[in-house]
Amino acid sequence: MDGMKLKGDQSTSRAMNRRLILNLLRREGARSRAEIATITGLSPAAVTFVIADLIEEGHVTEGKAVSGLSGRRPIPVEINYANGLAIGFKLMVGSVECVVTDLATNPLASMRLALADRDPENVALALAEAIPTLVEAANRPNALLAGVGISMPGVIDNEQAVCVRSHRFDWDNVPLARMLAQRVKVPVWLEDDTNAYAIAQQLFGLGRQHRNMAVLAIGVGISCAIIIEGKLYRGANGAAGKFGHTLYEEDGRQCECGKRGCLMAYYSEPAMLRTWRAAAELGAGHGLPEMLGAMGDRDPLVTSILEQAGVGIGKALANLVNVTDPEVIVVGGEAVSFGEALLHPLRSTMSKHTFRTAPPLLPDWEDNSWARGAAALVTQKFFDFETSSGTVGNG
Ligand SMILES: [Zn+2]
């Protein structure tokens, strides 16, 4: 802790101690004050101060005493995740996936909201109107709404909470968080959807025990999030992780970004569906459920499309592994439902081209994982005081 004392500011060191203790309790579950002091290296007095604050705020509760080795009965303390609510909105073209969670991103209620158009004002209004419905559906009258997280595909300025550019929404410099914060009385965060999913993974998912990891999302786009030494890497312009726009084939298929030959123009979920429909001469009514059905029937065409996608994404992923050396790669996105038909060739191709042993590829995907990622933007603030404090409305 010596380095931290350099700041010489008591409130800063209190905040750092608070973060240290909350993150310990998040990773390890219930611990006594004495254990917390031992593990963190903080003085017992400092631990007692911080825990007293947290108990008063309702963020931490005391559990039942358990017998210790010395015969004393230390009282464990743990995070009271039920103390607050977080709302997560994942914006998609045409609809919004909405979820309300506790502070551990456990979903309490969810719904799908239709979007009539992409006009930013209309989107902000639709989100604002959904909030009371979600809070009521959570049915936790004593829990306060801690904030709202919005995630969407695009280049996001996380500090300013502005969507700098989204091809799918055709937005430039839309301050969506401010637009929503002016209508609601809680802080609002805005983040790239894959980054938000990675934050949820880091806090409460497979990334909880890893300081260096990558997250791969294969959905409407293909994207990566990279966590280096426990911190999400955003790049100089918030545009890091645009893995789907790495070059796959020169002068190849048209991509939504305006360039040609990007990886996602071939192997995003809609791109794979397009390939299938074209090759099998099927109509637009054939979507993911039908392709999954054909996969289940061991349709050779579908099997070979998924195989090819796995090989294509796997080669690119090997390059990413060789550059960033992650401990694990968590895989999410709608295409995870293809399961091993996609992931097996992906894994084996990646392994073939990595410099060292390839990291494990761990799928972790549920229907509302995107929206839970957005809710994690709210929860993240609770565990990391360096995170932006969220955008609030002007009165
Ligand atoms: Zn592209």
Coordinates of C-alpha atoms and ligand atoms in Angstrom, one line a residue:
M1 CA 0.0 0.0 0.0
D2 CA 3.1 2.3 0.2
G3 CA 2.7 3.6 -3.3
M4 CA -0.8 4.7 -2.5
K5 CA 0.2 6.9 0.4
L6 CA 2.1 9.2 -2.0
K7 CA -1.1 10.9 -2.7
G8 CA -1.4 11.9 0.9
D9 CA -5.1 12.5 0.6
Q10 CA -7.1 10.8 3.3
S11 CA -10.3 10.6 1.3
T12 CA -8.4 9.1 -1.6
S13 CA -6.8 6.4 0.5
R14 CA -10.2 5.7 2.2
A15 CA -11.7 5.3 -1.3
M16 CA -8.8 3.0 -2.3
N17 CA -9.3 0.9 0.8
R18 CA -12.9 0.7 0.1
R19 CA -12.3 -0.5 -3.4
L20 CA -9.8 -3.0 -2.2
I21 CA -12.2 -4.5 0.4
L22 CA -15.3 -4.5 -1.9
N23 CA -13.3 -6.3 -4.6
L24 CA -12.0 -8.8 -2.2
L25 CA -15.6 -9.5 -1.0
R26 CA -16.8 -9.7 -4.6
R27 CA -14.1 -12.3 -5.6
E28 CA -14.0 -14.3 -2.4
G29 CA -17.5 -14.0 -0.8
A30 CA -18.0 -13.5 2.9
R31 CA -14.9 -12.8 5.1
S32 CA -14.4 -11.6 8.6
R33 CA -12.7 -8.2 9.3
A34 CA -9.6 -10.0 10.6
E35 CA -9.4 -12.1 7.4
I36 CA -9.9 -8.9 5.3
A37 CA -7.0 -7.2 7.1
T38 CA -4.7 -10.2 6.6
I39 CA -5.5 -10.6 2.9
T40 CA -5.3 -6.9 2.0
G41 CA -2.5 -5.9 4.3
L42 CA -4.6 -3.0 5.7
S43 CA -4.6 -2.3 9.4
P44 CA -7.5 -3.7 11.4
A45 CA -8.5 -0.2 12.3
A46 CA -8.7 0.8 8.6
V47 CA -10.8 -2.2 7.8
T48 CA -13.2 -1.5 10.6
F49 CA -13.6 2.1 9.4
V50 CA -14.4 1.1 5.9
I51 CA -16.7 -1.7 6.9
A52 CA -18.6 0.6 9.3
D53 CA -19.2 3.0 6.4
L54 CA -20.3 0.3 4.0
I55 CA -22.7 -1.2 6.6
E56 CA -24.2 2.2 7.3
E57 CA -24.8 2.7 3.5
G58 CA -26.4 -0.7 3.3
H59 CA -23.8 -2.1 0.9
V60 CA -22.4 -4.7 3.3
T61 CA -24.2 -6.8 5.8
E62 CA -22.9 -8.9 8.7
G63 CA -23.5 -12.7 8.6
K64 CA -23.7 -15.2 11.4
A65 CA -20.7 -15.8 13.6
V66 CA -18.8 -19.0 12.9
S67 CA -16.3 -20.7 15.2
G68 CA -12.8 -19.8 14.5
L69 CA -9.7 -21.8 15.3
S70 CA -8.9 -19.8 18.4
G71 CA -12.3 -20.3 19.8
R72 CA -13.3 -16.7 19.0
R73 CA -16.2 -16.3 16.8
P74 CA -15.4 -13.9 13.9
I75 CA -18.4 -12.3 12.2
P76 CA -18.2 -12.5 8.4
V77 CA -19.3 -9.6 6.4
E78 CA -20.5 -9.8 2.8
I79 CA -21.8 -7.5 0.0
N80 CA -25.5 -6.9 0.1
Y81 CA -26.2 -7.2 -3.6
A82 CA -29.9 -6.8 -3.0
N83 CA -29.4 -3.2 -1.8
G84 CA -29.6 -1.7 -5.2
L85 CA -31.0 -2.1 -8.7
A86 CA -29.3 -1.6 -12.0
I87 CA -31.0 -1.3 -15.4
G88 CA -29.3 -2.5 -18.6
F89 CA -30.4 -1.6 -22.1
K90 CA -28.8 -3.2 -25.1
L91 CA -29.6 -1.3 -28.2
M92 CA -30.2 -3.2 -31.4
V93 CA -31.6 -1.9 -34.7
G94 CA -35.4 -2.2 -34.2
S95 CA -35.5 -3.2 -30.6
V96 CA -33.9 -2.9 -27.1
E97 CA -33.1 -5.8 -24.8
C98 CA -34.0 -4.5 -21.3
V99 CA -33.1 -6.1 -18.0
V100 CA -33.3 -5.0 -14.3
T101 CA -30.8 -6.7 -12.0
D102 CA -29.4 -6.6 -8.5
L103 CA -25.9 -5.3 -7.9
A104 CA -24.4 -8.6 -8.9
T105 CA -26.1 -8.4 -12.3
N106 CA -28.5 -11.2 -11.4
P107 CA -31.6 -10.6 -13.6
L108 CA -34.8 -9.8 -11.7
A109 CA -37.0 -9.0 -14.7
S110 CA -36.5 -8.4 -18.4
M111 CA -38.4 -7.3 -21.5
R112 CA -38.0 -6.5 -25.2
L113 CA -38.8 -3.0 -26.3
A114 CA -39.6 -2.2 -30.0
L115 CA -37.9 0.8 -31.5
A116 CA -39.9 2.5 -34.2
D117 CA -36.8 4.2 -35.7
R118 CA -33.2 5.2 -35.0
D119 CA -33.9 8.8 -34.2
P120 CA -31.8 9.5 -31.0
E121 CA -34.5 11.6 -29.3
N122 CA -37.1 8.9 -29.9
V123 CA -34.7 6.2 -28.6
A124 CA -33.9 8.3 -25.4
L125 CA -37.6 8.8 -24.8
A126 CA -38.4 5.1 -25.3
L127 CA -35.7 4.1 -22.8
A128 CA -36.9 6.7 -20.2
E129 CA -40.4 5.4 -20.5
A130 CA -39.3 1.8 -19.9
I131 CA -37.5 2.6 -16.6
P132 CA -40.5 2.7 -14.2
T133 CA -42.0 -0.4 -15.8
L134 CA -38.7 -2.3 -15.2
V135 CA -38.3 -1.0 -11.6
E136 CA -41.8 -2.1 -10.8
A137 CA -41.2 -5.5 -12.4
A138 CA -38.1 -6.0 -10.2
N139 CA -40.5 -6.1 -7.2
R140 CA -37.8 -4.9 -4.7
P141 CA -39.5 -1.9 -3.1
N142 CA -36.6 -1.3 -0.7
A143 CA -33.9 -1.3 -3.3
L144 CA -32.9 2.0 -4.8
L145 CA -32.2 2.3 -8.5
A146 CA -28.4 2.9 -8.7
G147 CA -28.2 3.8 -12.3
V148 CA -28.8 2.9 -16.0
G149 CA -26.3 1.3 -18.4
I150 CA -26.7 1.5 -22.1
S151 CA -24.7 -0.6 -24.5
M152 CA -24.6 -0.5 -28.3
P153 CA -22.4 -1.4 -31.2
G154 CA -20.1 1.4 -32.1
V155 CA -17.2 3.6 -31.2
I156 CA -18.1 5.1 -27.8
D157 CA -16.4 7.9 -25.9
N158 CA -16.9 6.3 -22.5
E159 CA -15.8 9.4 -20.5
Q160 CA -18.1 11.8 -22.3
A161 CA -20.8 9.0 -22.7
V162 CA -21.1 9.9 -26.4
C163 CA -21.7 7.5 -29.3
V164 CA -18.9 8.8 -31.6
R165 CA -19.9 6.6 -34.5
S166 CA -22.3 3.7 -35.0
H167 CA -22.6 2.3 -38.5
R168 CA -25.6 0.2 -37.5
F169 CA -27.5 3.2 -36.1
D170 CA -25.9 5.7 -38.5
W171 CA -25.1 8.0 -35.6
D172 CA -22.3 10.5 -35.3
N173 CA -21.6 12.2 -31.9
V174 CA -24.8 11.3 -30.2
P175 CA -24.7 12.2 -26.4
L176 CA -27.2 9.4 -25.7
A177 CA -26.4 9.1 -21.9
R178 CA -27.0 12.9 -21.4
M179 CA -30.2 12.7 -23.4
L180 CA -31.5 10.0 -21.1
A181 CA -30.0 11.4 -17.9
Q182 CA -32.0 14.6 -18.5
R183 CA -35.2 12.5 -18.3
V184 CA -34.3 10.4 -15.3
K185 CA -32.9 11.1 -11.8
V186 CA -30.1 8.5 -11.8
P187 CA -26.6 8.3 -13.4
V188 CA -26.4 6.9 -16.9
W189 CA -23.4 5.1 -18.5
L190 CA -22.9 4.4 -22.2
E191 CA -20.5 1.7 -23.5
D192 CA -19.7 -0.4 -26.5
D193 CA -21.8 -3.6 -26.2
T194 CA -18.8 -6.0 -26.3
N195 CA -16.9 -4.0 -23.7
A196 CA -20.0 -4.0 -21.5
Y197 CA -20.3 -7.8 -21.8
A198 CA -16.6 -8.0 -21.0
I199 CA -17.0 -5.9 -17.8
A200 CA -19.8 -8.2 -16.7
Q201 CA -17.6 -11.2 -17.3
Q202 CA -14.8 -9.6 -15.4
L203 CA -16.9 -8.7 -12.4
F204 CA -19.1 -11.7 -12.0
G205 CA -18.4 -14.2 -14.8
L206 CA -15.6 -16.4 -16.1
G207 CA -13.1 -13.5 -16.0
R208 CA -13.4 -13.0 -12.2
Q209 CA -10.1 -14.8 -11.6
H210 CA -8.2 -13.5 -14.6
R211 CA -6.2 -10.3 -14.9
N212 CA -5.6 -10.7 -18.6
M213 CA -8.3 -12.0 -20.8
A214 CA -10.0 -11.5 -24.1
V215 CA -13.7 -11.6 -24.9
L216 CA -14.9 -12.6 -28.3
A217 CA -18.5 -11.8 -29.4
I218 CA -20.0 -13.3 -32.5
G219 CA -23.4 -11.8 -33.1
V220 CA -24.7 -9.2 -35.6
G221 CA -21.0 -8.1 -35.7
I222 CA -17.8 -9.7 -34.6
S223 CA -15.9 -7.9 -31.8
C224 CA -13.3 -8.3 -29.1
A225 CA -12.8 -6.8 -25.8
I226 CA -9.4 -7.0 -24.2
I227 CA -8.7 -6.8 -20.5
I228 CA -5.1 -6.1 -19.6
E229 CA -3.9 -6.2 -16.0
G230 CA -7.5 -6.0 -14.8
K231 CA -8.4 -3.0 -17.0
L232 CA -10.5 -2.8 -20.1
Y233 CA -8.3 -1.6 -23.0
R234 CA -10.2 1.1 -24.9
G235 CA -7.4 2.4 -27.1
A236 CA -6.7 6.1 -28.0
N237 CA -10.1 6.7 -29.6
G238 CA -12.4 4.1 -27.9
A239 CA -12.1 2.0 -31.0
A240 CA -10.0 -0.9 -29.7
G241 CA -11.4 -4.4 -30.2
K242 CA -12.9 -3.8 -33.6
F243 CA -11.8 -7.3 -34.5
G244 CA -14.6 -7.9 -37.0
H245 CA -13.1 -5.2 -39.2
T246 CA -9.7 -6.9 -39.5
L247 CA -8.9 -7.8 -43.1
Y248 CA -10.1 -11.2 -44.2
E249 CA -10.1 -10.9 -47.9
E250 CA -8.7 -8.1 -50.0
D251 CA -11.4 -6.4 -52.1
G252 CA -13.8 -8.9 -50.7
R253 CA -17.4 -8.6 -49.5
Q254 CA -18.8 -5.2 -48.6
C255 CA -18.8 -4.5 -44.9
E256 CA -21.2 -2.2 -43.0
C257 CA -18.2 0.0 -42.2
G258 CA -17.8 1.0 -45.9
K259 CA -14.7 -1.0 -46.4
R260 CA -14.4 -4.4 -48.2
G261 CA -13.3 -7.8 -47.1
C262 CA -13.7 -7.4 -43.3
L263 CA -13.9 -10.6 -41.2
M264 CA -17.5 -9.9 -40.1
A265 CA -18.7 -9.5 -43.6
Y266 CA -18.2 -13.3 -43.8
Y267 CA -18.7 -14.7 -40.4
S268 CA -21.0 -12.6 -38.3
E269 CA -24.2 -14.4 -37.5
P270 CA -26.2 -12.6 -40.2
A271 CA -23.4 -13.1 -42.7
M272 CA -23.4 -16.9 -42.1
L273 CA -27.2 -16.9 -42.5
R274 CA -26.8 -15.0 -45.8
T275 CA -24.2 -17.5 -47.0
W276 CA -26.6 -20.4 -46.1
R277 CA -29.6 -18.8 -47.8
A278 CA -27.7 -18.0 -51.0
A279 CA -26.1 -21.5 -51.2
A280 CA -29.4 -23.4 -50.4
E281 CA -31.6 -20.9 -52.4
L282 CA -33.7 -20.2 -49.4
G283 CA -36.0 -17.2 -48.7
A284 CA -35.5 -14.5 -46.0
G285 CA -37.8 -16.4 -43.7
H286 CA -35.0 -18.8 -43.0
G287 CA -33.3 -17.4 -39.9
L288 CA -31.2 -18.6 -37.0
P289 CA -33.8 -21.1 -35.6
E290 CA -34.0 -22.7 -39.1
M291 CA -30.3 -22.8 -39.5
L292 CA -29.9 -24.3 -36.0
G293 CA -32.6 -26.9 -37.0
A294 CA -30.6 -27.9 -40.1
M295 CA -27.5 -28.1 -38.0
G296 CA -29.2 -30.4 -35.6
D297 CA -30.2 -32.6 -38.6
R298 CA -26.5 -32.7 -39.6
D299 CA -27.2 -30.8 -42.9
P300 CA -23.8 -31.0 -44.6
L301 CA -24.1 -27.5 -46.1
V302 CA -24.7 -25.9 -42.7
T303 CA -21.9 -28.0 -41.2
S304 CA -19.4 -26.9 -43.8
I305 CA -20.5 -23.2 -43.5
L306 CA -19.9 -23.3 -39.7
E307 CA -16.6 -25.2 -40.2
Q308 CA -15.4 -22.5 -42.6
A309 CA -16.5 -19.8 -40.2
G310 CA -14.7 -21.4 -37.3
V311 CA -11.5 -21.7 -39.4
G312 CA -11.8 -18.1 -40.6
I313 CA -12.4 -16.6 -37.2
G314 CA -9.8 -19.0 -35.6
K315 CA -7.0 -17.7 -37.8
A316 CA -7.7 -14.1 -36.9
L317 CA -8.1 -15.0 -33.3
A318 CA -4.7 -16.7 -33.3
N319 CA -3.2 -13.4 -34.4
L320 CA -4.9 -11.6 -31.6
V321 CA -3.6 -14.2 -29.1
N322 CA -0.1 -13.8 -30.4
V323 CA -0.3 -10.1 -29.9
T324 CA -2.1 -9.9 -26.5
D325 CA -1.4 -13.2 -24.8
P326 CA -4.7 -13.6 -22.8
E327 CA -5.1 -16.2 -20.0
V328 CA -8.6 -17.2 -21.3
I329 CA -11.0 -16.2 -24.1
V330 CA -14.6 -15.9 -23.2
V331 CA -17.0 -16.3 -26.1
G332 CA -20.4 -14.7 -26.3
G333 CA -22.9 -13.5 -28.9
E334 CA -25.9 -15.1 -30.7
A335 CA -23.6 -17.4 -32.7
V336 CA -22.6 -19.3 -29.6
S337 CA -25.9 -21.2 -30.1
F338 CA -24.1 -23.0 -33.0
G339 CA -22.1 -24.7 -30.2
E340 CA -19.2 -27.0 -31.1
A341 CA -20.1 -27.1 -34.8
L342 CA -18.6 -23.6 -34.8
L343 CA -16.4 -23.6 -31.8
H344 CA -14.5 -26.8 -32.4
P345 CA -13.0 -25.7 -35.8
L346 CA -12.4 -22.3 -34.3
R347 CA -10.5 -23.7 -31.3
S348 CA -8.4 -26.1 -33.4
T349 CA -7.5 -23.5 -36.0
M350 CA -6.5 -21.0 -33.3
S351 CA -4.4 -23.7 -31.6
K352 CA -2.7 -24.5 -34.9
H353 CA -1.5 -20.9 -35.3
T354 CA -0.7 -19.6 -31.9
F355 CA 3.0 -19.1 -30.9
R356 CA 2.5 -20.8 -27.5
T357 CA -0.3 -23.1 -26.2
A358 CA -3.6 -21.5 -27.0
P359 CA -5.7 -20.2 -24.1
P360 CA -8.9 -22.0 -23.3
L361 CA -11.9 -20.8 -25.3
L362 CA -14.9 -20.6 -22.9
P363 CA -18.4 -20.0 -24.2
D364 CA -20.7 -18.2 -21.7
W365 CA -23.9 -16.9 -23.3
E366 CA -27.5 -16.6 -22.2
D367 CA -30.3 -14.8 -23.9
N368 CA -30.0 -11.7 -21.8
S369 CA -26.2 -11.5 -21.6
W370 CA -26.0 -8.4 -23.7
A371 CA -28.4 -6.5 -21.4
R372 CA -26.7 -7.8 -18.3
G373 CA -23.5 -6.4 -19.6
A374 CA -25.1 -3.0 -19.8
A375 CA -26.3 -3.3 -16.2
A376 CA -22.7 -4.2 -15.2
L377 CA -21.7 -0.6 -16.2
V378 CA -23.7 0.6 -13.2
T379 CA -22.3 -2.1 -10.9
Q380 CA -18.8 -1.4 -12.1
K381 CA -18.8 2.0 -10.5
F382 CA -19.5 0.4 -7.2
F383 CA -16.3 -1.6 -7.4
D384 CA -14.0 0.9 -9.1
F385 CA -13.9 4.5 -8.1
E386 CA -11.7 5.4 -11.1
T387 CA -14.5 4.5 -13.4
S388 CA -16.4 7.5 -14.8
S389 CA -19.1 8.6 -12.4
G390 CA -21.9 8.4 -15.0
T391 CA -23.7 11.2 -16.7
V392 CA -26.4 13.0 -14.7
G393 CA -29.0 15.4 -15.9
N394 CA -29.0 19.1 -15.2
G395 CA -31.6 19.3 -12.5
Ligands
ZN1 ZN -15.7 -3.5 -41.7

